[in-house]
Tab-separated table of C-alpha atoms in Angstrom:
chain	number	residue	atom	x	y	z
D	1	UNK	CA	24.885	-19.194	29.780
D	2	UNK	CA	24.554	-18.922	26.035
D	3	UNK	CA	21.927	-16.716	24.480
D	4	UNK	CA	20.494	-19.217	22.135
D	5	UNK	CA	19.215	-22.885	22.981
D	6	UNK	CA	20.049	-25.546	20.565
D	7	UNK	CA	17.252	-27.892	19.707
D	8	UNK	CA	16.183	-30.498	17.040
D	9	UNK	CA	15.187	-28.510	14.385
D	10	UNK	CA	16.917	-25.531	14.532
D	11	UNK	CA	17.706	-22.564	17.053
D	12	UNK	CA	15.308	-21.036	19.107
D	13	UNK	CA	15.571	-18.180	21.579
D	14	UNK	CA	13.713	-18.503	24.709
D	15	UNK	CA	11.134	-15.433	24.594
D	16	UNK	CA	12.494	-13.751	27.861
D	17	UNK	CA	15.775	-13.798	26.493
D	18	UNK	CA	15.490	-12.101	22.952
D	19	UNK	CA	17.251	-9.112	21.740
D	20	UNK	CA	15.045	-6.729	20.037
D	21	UNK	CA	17.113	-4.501	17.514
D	22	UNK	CA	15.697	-0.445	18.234
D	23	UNK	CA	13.525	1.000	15.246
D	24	UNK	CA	14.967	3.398	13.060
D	25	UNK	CA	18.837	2.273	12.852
D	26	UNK	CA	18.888	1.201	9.272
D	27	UNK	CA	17.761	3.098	5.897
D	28	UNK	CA	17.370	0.668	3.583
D	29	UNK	CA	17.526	2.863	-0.348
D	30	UNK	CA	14.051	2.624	-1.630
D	31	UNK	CA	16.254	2.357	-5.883
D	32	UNK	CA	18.689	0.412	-5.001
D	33	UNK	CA	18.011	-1.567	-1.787
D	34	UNK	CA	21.324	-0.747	-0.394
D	35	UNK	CA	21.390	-0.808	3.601
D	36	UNK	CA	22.951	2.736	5.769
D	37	UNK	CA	22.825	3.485	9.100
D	38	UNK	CA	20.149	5.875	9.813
D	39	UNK	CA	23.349	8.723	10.492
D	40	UNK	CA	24.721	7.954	7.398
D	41	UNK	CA	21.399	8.322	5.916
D	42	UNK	CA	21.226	11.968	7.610
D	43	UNK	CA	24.624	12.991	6.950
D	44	UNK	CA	23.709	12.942	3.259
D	45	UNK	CA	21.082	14.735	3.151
D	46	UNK	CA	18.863	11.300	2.540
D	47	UNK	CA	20.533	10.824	-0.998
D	48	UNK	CA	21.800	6.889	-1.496
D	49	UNK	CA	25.608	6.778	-1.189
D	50	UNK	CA	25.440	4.013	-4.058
D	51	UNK	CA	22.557	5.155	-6.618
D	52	UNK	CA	22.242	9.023	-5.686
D	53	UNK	CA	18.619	8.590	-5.315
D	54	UNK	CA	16.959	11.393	-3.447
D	55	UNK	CA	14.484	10.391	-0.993
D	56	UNK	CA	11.664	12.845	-0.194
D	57	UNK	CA	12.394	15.556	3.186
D	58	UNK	CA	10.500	17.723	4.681
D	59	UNK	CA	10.439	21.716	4.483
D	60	UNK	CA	11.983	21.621	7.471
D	61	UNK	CA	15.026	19.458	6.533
D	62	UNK	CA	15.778	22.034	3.812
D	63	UNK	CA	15.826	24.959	5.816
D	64	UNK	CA	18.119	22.793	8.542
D	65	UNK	CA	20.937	22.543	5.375
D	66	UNK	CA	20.281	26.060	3.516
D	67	UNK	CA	19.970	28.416	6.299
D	68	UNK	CA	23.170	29.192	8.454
D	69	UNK	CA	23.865	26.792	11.439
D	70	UNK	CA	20.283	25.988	10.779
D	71	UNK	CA	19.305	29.361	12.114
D	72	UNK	CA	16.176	30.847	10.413
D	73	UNK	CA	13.109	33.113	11.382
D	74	UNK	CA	9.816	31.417	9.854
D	75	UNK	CA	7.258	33.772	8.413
D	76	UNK	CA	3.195	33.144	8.642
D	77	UNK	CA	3.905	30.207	10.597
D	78	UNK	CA	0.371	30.508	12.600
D	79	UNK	CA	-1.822	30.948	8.887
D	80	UNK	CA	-4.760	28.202	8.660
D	81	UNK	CA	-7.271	27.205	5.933
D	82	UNK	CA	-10.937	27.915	6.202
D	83	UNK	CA	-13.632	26.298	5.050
D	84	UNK	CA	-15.363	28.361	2.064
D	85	UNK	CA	-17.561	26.073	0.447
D	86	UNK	CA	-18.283	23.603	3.266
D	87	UNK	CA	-16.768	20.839	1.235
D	88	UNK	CA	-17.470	17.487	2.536
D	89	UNK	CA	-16.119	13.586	0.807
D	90	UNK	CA	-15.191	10.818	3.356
D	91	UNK	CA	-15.306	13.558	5.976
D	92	UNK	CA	-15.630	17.190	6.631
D	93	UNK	CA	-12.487	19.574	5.108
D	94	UNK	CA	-12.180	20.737	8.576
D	95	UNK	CA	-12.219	17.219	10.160
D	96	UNK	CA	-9.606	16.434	7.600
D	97	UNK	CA	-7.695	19.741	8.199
D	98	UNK	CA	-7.189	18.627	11.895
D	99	UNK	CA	-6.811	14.693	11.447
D	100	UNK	CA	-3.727	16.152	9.141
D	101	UNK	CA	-2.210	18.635	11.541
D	102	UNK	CA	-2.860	16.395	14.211
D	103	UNK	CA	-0.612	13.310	12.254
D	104	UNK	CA	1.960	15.727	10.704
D	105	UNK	CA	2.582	18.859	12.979
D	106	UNK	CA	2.239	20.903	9.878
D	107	UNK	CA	-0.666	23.884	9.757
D	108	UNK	CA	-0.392	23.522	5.846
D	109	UNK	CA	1.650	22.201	2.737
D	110	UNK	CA	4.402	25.066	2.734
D	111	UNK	CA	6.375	26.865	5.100
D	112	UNK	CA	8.042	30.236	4.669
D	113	UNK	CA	11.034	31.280	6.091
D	114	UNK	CA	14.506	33.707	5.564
D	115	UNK	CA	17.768	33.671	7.199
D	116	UNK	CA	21.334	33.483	5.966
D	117	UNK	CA	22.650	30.980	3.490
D	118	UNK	CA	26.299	30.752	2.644
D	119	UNK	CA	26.340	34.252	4.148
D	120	UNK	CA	23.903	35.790	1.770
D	121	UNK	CA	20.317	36.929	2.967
D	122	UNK	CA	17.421	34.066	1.162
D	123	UNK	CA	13.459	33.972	1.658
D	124	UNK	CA	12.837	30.253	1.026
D	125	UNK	CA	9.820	28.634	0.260
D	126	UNK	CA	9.182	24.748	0.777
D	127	UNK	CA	6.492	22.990	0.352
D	128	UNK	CA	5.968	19.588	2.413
D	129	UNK	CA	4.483	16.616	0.248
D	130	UNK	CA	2.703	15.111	3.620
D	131	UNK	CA	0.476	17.705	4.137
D	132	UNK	CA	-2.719	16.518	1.719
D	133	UNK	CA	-0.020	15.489	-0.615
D	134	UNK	CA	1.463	18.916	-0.927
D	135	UNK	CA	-1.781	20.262	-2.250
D	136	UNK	CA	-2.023	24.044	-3.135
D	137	UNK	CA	-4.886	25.960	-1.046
D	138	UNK	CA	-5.808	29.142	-0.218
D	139	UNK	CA	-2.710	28.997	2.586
D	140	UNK	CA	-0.236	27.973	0.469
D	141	UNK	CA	-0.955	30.525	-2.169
D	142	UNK	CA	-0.821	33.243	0.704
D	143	UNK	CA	2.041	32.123	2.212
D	144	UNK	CA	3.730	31.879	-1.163
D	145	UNK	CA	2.053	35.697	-1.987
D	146	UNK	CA	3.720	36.970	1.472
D	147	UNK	CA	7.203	35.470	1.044
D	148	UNK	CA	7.188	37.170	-2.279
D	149	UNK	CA	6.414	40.271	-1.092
D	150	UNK	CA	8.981	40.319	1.978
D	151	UNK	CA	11.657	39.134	-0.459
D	152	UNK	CA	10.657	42.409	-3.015
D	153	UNK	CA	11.001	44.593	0.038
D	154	UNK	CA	14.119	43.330	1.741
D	155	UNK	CA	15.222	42.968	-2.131
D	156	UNK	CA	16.585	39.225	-0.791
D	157	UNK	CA	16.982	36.745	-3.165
D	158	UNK	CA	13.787	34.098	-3.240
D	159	UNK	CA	13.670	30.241	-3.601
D	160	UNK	CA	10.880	28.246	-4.149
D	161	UNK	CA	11.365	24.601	-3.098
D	162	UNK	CA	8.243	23.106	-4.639
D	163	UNK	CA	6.559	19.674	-4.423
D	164	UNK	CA	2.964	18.908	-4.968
D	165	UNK	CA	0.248	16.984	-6.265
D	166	UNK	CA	-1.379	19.985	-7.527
D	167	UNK	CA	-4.526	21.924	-6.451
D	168	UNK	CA	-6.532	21.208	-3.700
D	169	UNK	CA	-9.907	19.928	-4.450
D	170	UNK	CA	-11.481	20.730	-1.406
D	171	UNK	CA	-11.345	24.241	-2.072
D	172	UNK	CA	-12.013	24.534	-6.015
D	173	UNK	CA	-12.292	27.692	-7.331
D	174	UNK	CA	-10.054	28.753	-4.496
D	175	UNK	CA	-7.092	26.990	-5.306
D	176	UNK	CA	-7.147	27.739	-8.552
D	177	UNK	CA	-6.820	31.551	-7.834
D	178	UNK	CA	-3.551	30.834	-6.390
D	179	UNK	CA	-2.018	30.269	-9.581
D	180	UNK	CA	-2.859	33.715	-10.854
D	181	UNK	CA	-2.101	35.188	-7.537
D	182	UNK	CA	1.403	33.521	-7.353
D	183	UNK	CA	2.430	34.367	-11.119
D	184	UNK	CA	0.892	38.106	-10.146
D	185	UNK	CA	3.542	38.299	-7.396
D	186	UNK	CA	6.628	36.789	-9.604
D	187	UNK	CA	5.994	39.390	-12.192
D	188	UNK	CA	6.559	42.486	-9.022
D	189	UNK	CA	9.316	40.518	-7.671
D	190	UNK	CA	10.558	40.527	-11.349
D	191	UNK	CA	10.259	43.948	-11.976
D	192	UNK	CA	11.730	44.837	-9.000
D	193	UNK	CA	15.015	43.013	-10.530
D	194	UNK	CA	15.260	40.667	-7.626
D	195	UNK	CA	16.647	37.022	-8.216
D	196	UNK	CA	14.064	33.987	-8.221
D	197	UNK	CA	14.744	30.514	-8.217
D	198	UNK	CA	12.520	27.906	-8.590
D	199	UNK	CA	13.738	24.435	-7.109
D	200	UNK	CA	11.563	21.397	-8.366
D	201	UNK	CA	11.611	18.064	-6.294
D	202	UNK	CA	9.855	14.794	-6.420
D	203	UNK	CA	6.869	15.488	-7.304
D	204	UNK	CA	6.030	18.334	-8.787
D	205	UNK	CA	3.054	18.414	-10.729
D	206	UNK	CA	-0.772	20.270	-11.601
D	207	UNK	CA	-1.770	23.691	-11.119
D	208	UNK	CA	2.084	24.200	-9.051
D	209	UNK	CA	3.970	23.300	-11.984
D	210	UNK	CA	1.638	25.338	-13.735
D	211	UNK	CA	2.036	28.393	-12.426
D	212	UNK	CA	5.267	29.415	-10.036
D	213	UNK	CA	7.155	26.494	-9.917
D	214	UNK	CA	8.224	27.217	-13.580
D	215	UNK	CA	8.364	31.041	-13.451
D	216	UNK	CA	11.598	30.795	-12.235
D	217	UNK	CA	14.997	33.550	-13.192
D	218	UNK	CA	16.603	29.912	-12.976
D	219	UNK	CA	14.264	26.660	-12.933
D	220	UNK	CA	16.561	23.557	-11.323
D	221	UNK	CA	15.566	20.309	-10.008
D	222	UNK	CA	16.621	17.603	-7.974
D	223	UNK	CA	17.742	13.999	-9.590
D	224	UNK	CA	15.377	12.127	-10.608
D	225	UNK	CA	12.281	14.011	-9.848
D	226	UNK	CA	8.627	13.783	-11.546
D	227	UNK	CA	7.868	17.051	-13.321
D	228	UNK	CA	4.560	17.024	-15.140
D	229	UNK	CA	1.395	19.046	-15.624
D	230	UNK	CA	-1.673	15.730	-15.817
D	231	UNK	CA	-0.607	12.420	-15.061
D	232	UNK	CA	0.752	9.847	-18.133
D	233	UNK	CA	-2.656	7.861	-18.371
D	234	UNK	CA	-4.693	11.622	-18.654
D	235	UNK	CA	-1.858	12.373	-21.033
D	236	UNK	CA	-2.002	9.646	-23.500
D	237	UNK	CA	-5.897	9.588	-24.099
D	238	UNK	CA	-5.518	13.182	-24.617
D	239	UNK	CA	-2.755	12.598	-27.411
D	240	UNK	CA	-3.829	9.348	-28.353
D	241	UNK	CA	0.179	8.092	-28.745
D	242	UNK	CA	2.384	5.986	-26.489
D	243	UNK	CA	4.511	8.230	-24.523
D	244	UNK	CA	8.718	8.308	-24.169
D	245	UNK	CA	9.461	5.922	-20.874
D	246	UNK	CA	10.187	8.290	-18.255
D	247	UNK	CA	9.212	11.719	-20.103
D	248	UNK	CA	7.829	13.509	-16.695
D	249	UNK	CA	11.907	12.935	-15.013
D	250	UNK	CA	13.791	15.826	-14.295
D	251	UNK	CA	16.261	14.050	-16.894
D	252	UNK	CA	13.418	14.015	-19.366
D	253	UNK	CA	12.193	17.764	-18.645
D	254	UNK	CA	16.098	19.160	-19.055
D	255	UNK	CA	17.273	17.401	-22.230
D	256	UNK	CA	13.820	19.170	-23.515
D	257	UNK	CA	14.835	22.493	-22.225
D	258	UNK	CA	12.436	23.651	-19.293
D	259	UNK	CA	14.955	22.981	-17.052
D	260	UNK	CA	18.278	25.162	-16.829
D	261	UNK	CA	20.334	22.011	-14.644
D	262	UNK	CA	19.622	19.467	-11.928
D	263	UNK	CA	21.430	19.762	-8.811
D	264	UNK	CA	22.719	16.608	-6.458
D	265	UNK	CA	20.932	17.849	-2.863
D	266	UNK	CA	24.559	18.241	-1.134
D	267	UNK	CA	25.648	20.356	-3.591
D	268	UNK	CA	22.367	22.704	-3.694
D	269	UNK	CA	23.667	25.052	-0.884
D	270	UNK	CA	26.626	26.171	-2.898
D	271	UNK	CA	25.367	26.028	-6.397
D	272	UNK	CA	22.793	28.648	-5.128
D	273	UNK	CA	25.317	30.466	-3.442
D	274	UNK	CA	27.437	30.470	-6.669
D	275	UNK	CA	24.447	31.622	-8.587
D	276	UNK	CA	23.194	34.188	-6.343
D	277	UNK	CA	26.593	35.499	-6.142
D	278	UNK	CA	26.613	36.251	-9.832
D	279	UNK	CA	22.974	37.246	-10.247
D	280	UNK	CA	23.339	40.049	-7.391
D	281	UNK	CA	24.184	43.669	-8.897
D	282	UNK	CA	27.480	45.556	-8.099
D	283	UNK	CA	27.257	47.545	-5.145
D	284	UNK	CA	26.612	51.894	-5.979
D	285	UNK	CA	30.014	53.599	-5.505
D	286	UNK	CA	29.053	55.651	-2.142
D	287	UNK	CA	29.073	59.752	-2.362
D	288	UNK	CA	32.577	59.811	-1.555
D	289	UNK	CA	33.647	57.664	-4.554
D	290	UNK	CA	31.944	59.461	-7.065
D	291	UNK	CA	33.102	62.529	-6.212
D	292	UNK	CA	36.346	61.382	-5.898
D	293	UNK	CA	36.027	60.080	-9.796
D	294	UNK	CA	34.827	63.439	-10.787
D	295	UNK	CA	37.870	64.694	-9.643
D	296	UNK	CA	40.298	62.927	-11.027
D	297	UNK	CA	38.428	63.228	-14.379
D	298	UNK	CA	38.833	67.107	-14.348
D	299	UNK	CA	42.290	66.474	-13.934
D	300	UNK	CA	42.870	65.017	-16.572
C-alpha cells in the first residue's frame, strides 16, 4: 500500500503511518545557511565547508583534535567554586553552580589538560563558553595558575584556548584577582623561557582578554571571532564616535596588530606544531660530544 493517501486538497499521511526523520542528522551553517550531515559537520571540526565559519566547541572537542589519538591526562578535573560572599540574584550562586553542572557536565568554565600533540609534549588550557558563559572565577583562575605551573616544571610548551564573557560577577573582588594572578604566572613561565600561546575564539572578551588571553609569546585566533575588552554600546558612549563595522573581529584586531595571524581550526594542530617546533631550543650536546669537540680543537 502506498505511504501517502491522496485527498482533495492535498496529501495527507495517516498519523500511524508517518516517518519521523531522527534529531541531529543535519547541521544547518548558522552564516551561510548551508545544510551538512551532522558527520560532515564533525569531520571538520564544525567549520562550514562553504563559508569557513567556525561554530563554537567545547574544551573537550579541542583536546579530542590536539592531543594524540585523542589521548590526554586532565589536570584539577575535581576543583569547584565556593561561595565567598554569599552572593544571591535570581537564585543562590550555589543553586546556580549546581543547576549549571547539572545541565552541562562541566564543574567550571575551563578544563586543563597535557598529552602529546603532533608528537610534542602541550599543557592546554580551554575554556568552555556554556559554563556561565565562560565566566572567569576563582576556579578558572586556579586552574589556569596550576596548568601554568606544571607546564614551567615539565618545561612543556602551554596553550591557552580562551573564550569568555569576562569576569564572574558572582564572585567580585574574586574574579578580578585572577587577572593579576594569571599575568603573575605568565611572567614565571616567561622567565623560565618556556613557549606560550594564547589561542582566542569566539568570544573573547572582559577581564580574560584583559589579562592572559593577550599575554601570549604568539597571540592567534580563530576566523571570525569577537575580540574586545567592553562591549560596542559601553564603547561608544565612552568615546562619544561611531565605531568601524566589525572592529571587535579577529580580522579587525589583526590588521591593527594585536594579533600575530588567525588560524582555520583544521589547520591549528599543525600550525602549532610548526611553531612549537621552531620556538623549542636546540638540544645540549651530551658530555660525550663536548669532549669530543675539545679534542678535535687541540688538534688543530
Amino acid at each position: 500500500m502506498s505511504w501517502f493517501k491522496r485527498v482533495e486538497k492535498g496529501i495527507v499521511t495517516p498519523t500511524d503511518q508517518k516517518k519521523e526523520t531522527p534529531d541531529g542528522l543535519w547541521h544547518k551553517c548558522q552564516e551561510c545557511k548551508a545544510v551538512v550531515t551532522m558527520a560532515e559537520h564533525k569531520r571538520l571540526l564544525s567549520v562550514c565547508g562553504s563559508c569557513n565559519y567556525h561554530d563554537r566547541i567545547d574544551a573537550v572537542d579541542y583536546f579530542d583534535f590536539l592531543f594524540d589519538g585523542s589521548q590526554f591526562e586532565e589536570l584539577d578535573a575535581a576543583l569547584t567554586s565556593g561561595d565567598p560572599l554569599r552572593f544571591v540574584d535570581t537564585k543562590e550562586y550555589p543553586k546556580r553552580l549546581a543547576a549549571t553542572e547539572h545541565n552541562t557536565g562541566l564543574k567550571d568554565a575551563v578544563r586543563t589538560a597535557h598529552g602529546l600533540s603532533a608528537g610534542q609534549p602541550l599543557v592546554v588550557a580551554a575554556m568552555d563558553f556554556k559554563f556561565i558563559g565562560g565566566s572567569m572565577g576563582s576556579v578558572v583562575g586556579e586552574k589556569i595558575a596550576r596548568a601554568i605551573d606544571y607546564a614551567r616544571q615539565t618545561r612543556t610548551p602551554f596553550l591557552m584556548i580562551s573564550r569568555s564573557g569576562g569576569a564572574r560577577m558572582m564572585e567580585a573582588g574574586y574574579s578580578l584577582m585572577q587577572m593579576a594572578k594569571t599575568s603573575a604566572k605568565l611572567a614565571l613561565l616567561s622567565e623560565a623561557g618556556v613557549p606560550y600561546v594564547s589561542l582566542l575564539t569566539d568570544p573573547t572578551t572582559g577581564g580574560v582578554t584583559a589579562s592572559f588571553a593577550m599575554l601570549g609569546d604568539f597571540n592567534i585566533a580563530e576566523p571570525g571571532a569577537l575580540i574586545g575588552f567592553a562591549g560596542p554600546r559601553v564603547i561608544k558612549e565612552t568615546i562619544g564616535k561611531d565605531l568601524p563595522k566589525g572592529f571587535q573581529s579577529a580580522e579587525f584586531v589583526l590588521e591593527h596588530g594585536f594579533l600575530d595571524f588567525i588560524v582555520d581550526r583544521r589547520e591549528l594542530k599543525q600550525r602549532l606544531a610548526h611553531l612549537l617546533g621552531m620556538l623549542q631550543p636546540a638540544a645540549a650536546p651530551v658530555p660525550e660530544q663536548r669532549e669530543a669537540r675539545r679534542t678535535s680543537s687541540k688538534a688543530h
